Amino acid sequence: MDPLIKKLKCTTFFGRRFTRKQIADIQQTVATFPALSRKELAQTICEHLHWRTPSGSNRVAAALGLLEELAQAGILQLPPKRVESMRPGPRQPPPPTRRSDPQPLIATGLRELEPLRLLCVEQGEDVQLFNEYIERHHYLGYRQPRGPHLRYFLLDRQGRRLGCLLFSQATRSLTCHDEWIGWPRDQYRKHLDLVVSQPRNAL
């Protein structure tokens, strides 16, 4: 354990008493995920420690304060503060156009469509079309994905679009899948970036 953690005179921060092991875990989390913002780190710590308000929301402000105090003590190094851009409001679902109209049924076997391939959707017009497909043909509609994400079109041998696949960053802590995977805690933290979520798909 870091000697600086052992030398702490008090381990109570913002009304909660932490064990030195918990502080060491926070130190490791910050070191393991250097690409996360301060707010994302605070959310992660709240989820790991079940640090919530009486209403059930994460105590993000308190966790941010904890991180800053630990940084001042030299126990961890925080990423630079990010300047968040102001958005006019939530994004509106893309309006339907003829591009996303239902197409004739493909009544053939899979072998006749192979080889299948995935096309990463990166260009502006393709992204708009992808979002339009999801809004029009997925039962949950379109929703702006949070965090890192990738969009793909599924294409057949003729280049026809057969489906849309969206992958995003996995939830950092979800008891049911954590128990199902069965990773020891140190491996869980090390390999969490290998787990992805599939919030939407339309085939």
Short mmCIF file of C-alpha atoms in Angstrom, two decimals:
data_model
loop_
_atom_site.label_atom_id
_atom_site.label_comp_id
_atom_site.label_asym_id
_atom_site.label_seq_id
_atom_site.Cartn_x
_atom_site.Cartn_y
_atom_site.Cartn_z
CA MET A 1 0.00 0.00 0.00
CA ASP A 2 1.17 3.54 -0.80
CA PRO A 3 2.94 5.02 2.27
CA LEU A 4 1.04 8.28 1.72
CA ILE A 5 -2.22 6.40 2.32
CA LYS A 6 -0.84 4.83 5.49
CA LYS A 7 0.18 8.25 6.78
CA LEU A 8 -3.28 9.82 6.39
CA LYS A 9 -4.36 11.20 9.76
CA CYS A 10 -8.04 11.02 8.83
CA THR A 11 -9.87 8.93 6.25
CA THR A 12 -13.25 10.64 6.56
CA PHE A 13 -14.22 12.76 3.57
CA PHE A 14 -17.49 14.57 2.96
CA GLY A 15 -19.32 12.76 5.74
CA ARG A 16 -18.13 9.25 4.87
CA ARG A 17 -15.38 7.26 6.49
CA PHE A 18 -13.26 5.26 4.06
CA THR A 19 -10.96 2.37 4.81
CA ARG A 20 -7.38 2.69 3.62
CA LYS A 21 -8.04 -0.26 1.32
CA GLN A 22 -10.89 1.69 -0.32
CA ILE A 23 -8.62 4.70 -0.82
CA ALA A 24 -6.01 2.41 -2.36
CA ASP A 25 -8.70 1.07 -4.71
CA ILE A 26 -9.61 4.65 -5.71
CA GLN A 27 -5.94 5.33 -6.38
CA GLN A 28 -5.76 2.25 -8.61
CA THR A 29 -8.97 3.16 -10.47
CA VAL A 30 -7.62 6.60 -11.36
CA ALA A 31 -4.32 5.07 -12.53
CA THR A 32 -6.08 2.35 -14.56
CA PHE A 33 -8.41 4.69 -16.48
CA PRO A 34 -6.31 7.75 -17.39
CA ALA A 35 -8.58 8.63 -20.34
CA LEU A 36 -11.65 9.20 -18.17
CA SER A 37 -12.66 12.72 -17.20
CA ARG A 38 -12.84 13.76 -13.56
CA LYS A 39 -16.61 13.48 -13.62
CA GLU A 40 -16.46 9.99 -15.14
CA LEU A 41 -13.98 8.94 -12.46
CA ALA A 42 -16.30 10.31 -9.78
CA GLN A 43 -19.23 8.36 -11.24
CA THR A 44 -17.11 5.20 -11.30
CA ILE A 45 -16.08 5.59 -7.67
CA CYS A 46 -19.69 6.17 -6.60
CA GLU A 47 -20.76 3.00 -8.42
CA HIS A 48 -17.94 0.91 -6.96
CA LEU A 49 -18.55 2.14 -3.40
CA HIS A 50 -22.35 2.48 -3.63
CA TRP A 51 -21.95 6.10 -2.53
CA ARG A 52 -25.38 7.59 -3.08
CA THR A 53 -27.70 10.28 -1.82
CA PRO A 54 -30.90 9.37 0.09
CA SER A 55 -32.76 9.73 -3.23
CA GLY A 56 -30.54 7.08 -4.81
CA SER A 57 -28.41 9.22 -7.14
CA ASN A 58 -24.63 9.05 -7.10
CA ARG A 59 -22.84 11.58 -4.89
CA VAL A 60 -20.78 12.88 -7.78
CA ALA A 61 -20.01 16.29 -6.25
CA ALA A 62 -18.72 14.68 -3.05
CA ALA A 63 -16.67 12.16 -5.05
CA LEU A 64 -15.13 14.99 -7.07
CA GLY A 65 -14.18 16.71 -3.82
CA LEU A 66 -12.67 13.48 -2.52
CA LEU A 67 -10.58 13.06 -5.67
CA GLU A 68 -9.29 16.63 -5.42
CA GLU A 69 -8.31 16.20 -1.77
CA LEU A 70 -6.50 12.94 -2.52
CA ALA A 71 -4.73 14.66 -5.40
CA GLN A 72 -3.64 17.50 -3.11
CA ALA A 73 -2.25 14.87 -0.73
CA GLY A 74 -0.18 13.42 -3.57
CA ILE A 75 -1.99 10.07 -3.49
CA LEU A 76 -3.21 10.29 -7.08
CA GLN A 77 -2.93 12.44 -10.19
CA LEU A 78 -6.12 13.71 -11.76
CA PRO A 79 -6.56 14.39 -15.49
CA PRO A 80 -6.83 18.06 -16.54
CA LYS A 81 -10.26 19.61 -16.23
CA ARG A 82 -12.24 19.50 -19.43
CA VAL A 83 -14.20 22.44 -20.74
CA GLU A 84 -17.67 21.15 -21.57
CA SER A 85 -19.29 22.67 -24.62
CA MET A 86 -22.72 24.18 -24.20
CA ARG A 87 -25.43 22.36 -26.11
CA PRO A 88 -28.70 24.02 -27.07
CA GLY A 89 -30.64 21.01 -25.80
CA PRO A 90 -31.20 17.32 -26.35
CA ARG A 91 -30.85 16.14 -29.92
CA GLN A 92 -34.09 15.64 -31.77
CA PRO A 93 -34.77 12.28 -33.46
CA PRO A 94 -33.84 12.42 -37.15
CA PRO A 95 -36.88 12.96 -39.39
CA PRO A 96 -37.77 10.08 -41.73
CA THR A 97 -36.88 10.41 -45.40
CA ARG A 98 -37.28 8.15 -48.43
CA ARG A 99 -33.77 6.81 -47.83
CA SER A 100 -35.02 4.73 -44.90
CA ASP A 101 -38.22 3.49 -46.50
CA PRO A 102 -38.88 -0.26 -46.04
CA GLN A 103 -37.29 -2.28 -48.83
CA PRO A 104 -38.59 -5.41 -50.63
CA LEU A 105 -38.27 -8.59 -48.60
CA ILE A 106 -35.11 -10.57 -49.36
CA ALA A 107 -36.48 -14.09 -49.66
CA THR A 108 -33.30 -16.13 -49.97
CA GLY A 109 -30.94 -18.17 -47.84
CA LEU A 110 -28.01 -16.69 -46.00
CA ARG A 111 -25.51 -18.43 -48.30
CA GLU A 112 -26.85 -16.43 -51.23
CA LEU A 113 -26.03 -13.21 -49.36
CA GLU A 114 -22.51 -14.11 -48.31
CA PRO A 115 -19.91 -12.89 -47.85
CA LEU A 116 -21.35 -10.47 -45.32
CA ARG A 117 -19.26 -7.57 -44.10
CA LEU A 118 -19.42 -4.76 -41.58
CA LEU A 119 -18.95 -1.17 -42.71
CA CYS A 120 -17.93 1.29 -40.01
CA VAL A 121 -20.17 4.37 -40.18
CA GLU A 122 -18.02 7.49 -39.77
CA GLN A 123 -19.06 10.11 -42.33
CA GLY A 124 -21.69 12.72 -41.51
CA GLU A 125 -24.31 11.68 -44.09
CA ASP A 126 -23.87 7.99 -43.27
CA VAL A 127 -24.24 8.72 -39.55
CA GLN A 128 -27.46 10.61 -40.23
CA LEU A 129 -28.80 7.72 -42.31
CA PHE A 130 -27.83 5.22 -39.62
CA ASN A 131 -29.64 7.25 -36.96
CA GLU A 132 -32.66 7.55 -39.23
CA TYR A 133 -32.81 3.77 -39.69
CA ILE A 134 -32.70 3.26 -35.92
CA GLU A 135 -35.37 5.88 -35.26
CA ARG A 136 -37.66 4.40 -37.90
CA HIS A 137 -37.15 0.66 -37.52
CA HIS A 138 -36.04 0.02 -33.93
CA TYR A 139 -38.84 -0.33 -31.41
CA LEU A 140 -37.02 1.96 -28.94
CA GLY A 141 -36.21 4.58 -31.55
CA TYR A 142 -33.06 6.66 -31.80
CA ARG A 143 -31.21 7.89 -28.75
CA GLN A 144 -27.88 9.68 -28.72
CA PRO A 145 -25.30 7.18 -27.40
CA ARG A 146 -23.17 8.21 -24.44
CA GLY A 147 -19.44 7.84 -24.27
CA PRO A 148 -17.26 6.12 -26.91
CA HIS A 149 -19.31 4.26 -29.50
CA LEU A 150 -19.13 2.66 -32.95
CA ARG A 151 -21.78 2.34 -35.64
CA TYR A 152 -21.79 -0.35 -38.34
CA PHE A 153 -23.88 -1.18 -41.39
CA LEU A 154 -24.22 -4.90 -42.11
CA LEU A 155 -23.84 -5.38 -45.89
CA ASP A 156 -24.40 -8.37 -48.16
CA ARG A 157 -22.33 -9.37 -51.19
CA GLN A 158 -24.19 -6.82 -53.35
CA GLY A 159 -23.58 -4.00 -50.90
CA ARG A 160 -27.20 -3.90 -49.72
CA ARG A 161 -27.72 -2.74 -46.14
CA LEU A 162 -29.15 -5.60 -44.09
CA GLY A 163 -28.88 -4.10 -40.63
CA CYS A 164 -27.44 -1.55 -38.22
CA LEU A 165 -25.29 -2.35 -35.19
CA LEU A 166 -24.36 0.11 -32.46
CA PHE A 167 -21.75 -0.65 -29.79
CA SER A 168 -20.89 1.62 -26.87
CA GLN A 169 -18.91 1.67 -23.66
CA ALA A 170 -20.10 -0.92 -21.16
CA THR A 171 -21.63 -0.01 -17.82
CA ARG A 172 -18.76 0.23 -15.35
CA SER A 173 -20.56 -1.67 -12.64
CA LEU A 174 -23.56 -3.95 -13.08
CA THR A 175 -23.93 -6.69 -10.48
CA CYS A 176 -25.60 -9.29 -12.69
CA HIS A 177 -23.00 -9.23 -15.48
CA ASP A 178 -20.09 -8.80 -13.04
CA GLU A 179 -21.15 -11.98 -11.24
CA TRP A 180 -21.78 -13.81 -14.53
CA ILE A 181 -18.31 -12.96 -15.88
CA GLY A 182 -16.78 -14.04 -12.58
CA TRP A 183 -13.64 -11.92 -12.82
CA PRO A 184 -11.59 -11.28 -9.69
CA ARG A 185 -11.77 -7.60 -8.84
CA ASP A 186 -8.25 -6.78 -10.04
CA GLN A 187 -8.87 -8.47 -13.41
CA TYR A 188 -12.27 -6.78 -13.69
CA ARG A 189 -10.69 -3.34 -13.45
CA LYS A 190 -7.91 -4.28 -15.84
CA HIS A 191 -10.16 -5.71 -18.56
CA LEU A 192 -13.33 -3.61 -18.27
CA ASP A 193 -12.39 -1.75 -21.46
CA LEU A 194 -12.78 -5.06 -23.36
CA VAL A 195 -16.49 -5.29 -22.51
CA VAL A 196 -18.94 -3.43 -24.75
CA SER A 197 -22.66 -2.74 -24.71
CA GLN A 198 -24.99 -3.10 -27.68
CA PRO A 199 -27.68 -0.50 -26.98
CA ARG A 200 -29.31 -0.70 -30.42
CA ASN A 201 -29.47 -2.97 -33.44
CA ALA A 202 -31.89 -3.20 -36.33
CA LEU A 203 -31.76 -6.09 -38.82
#
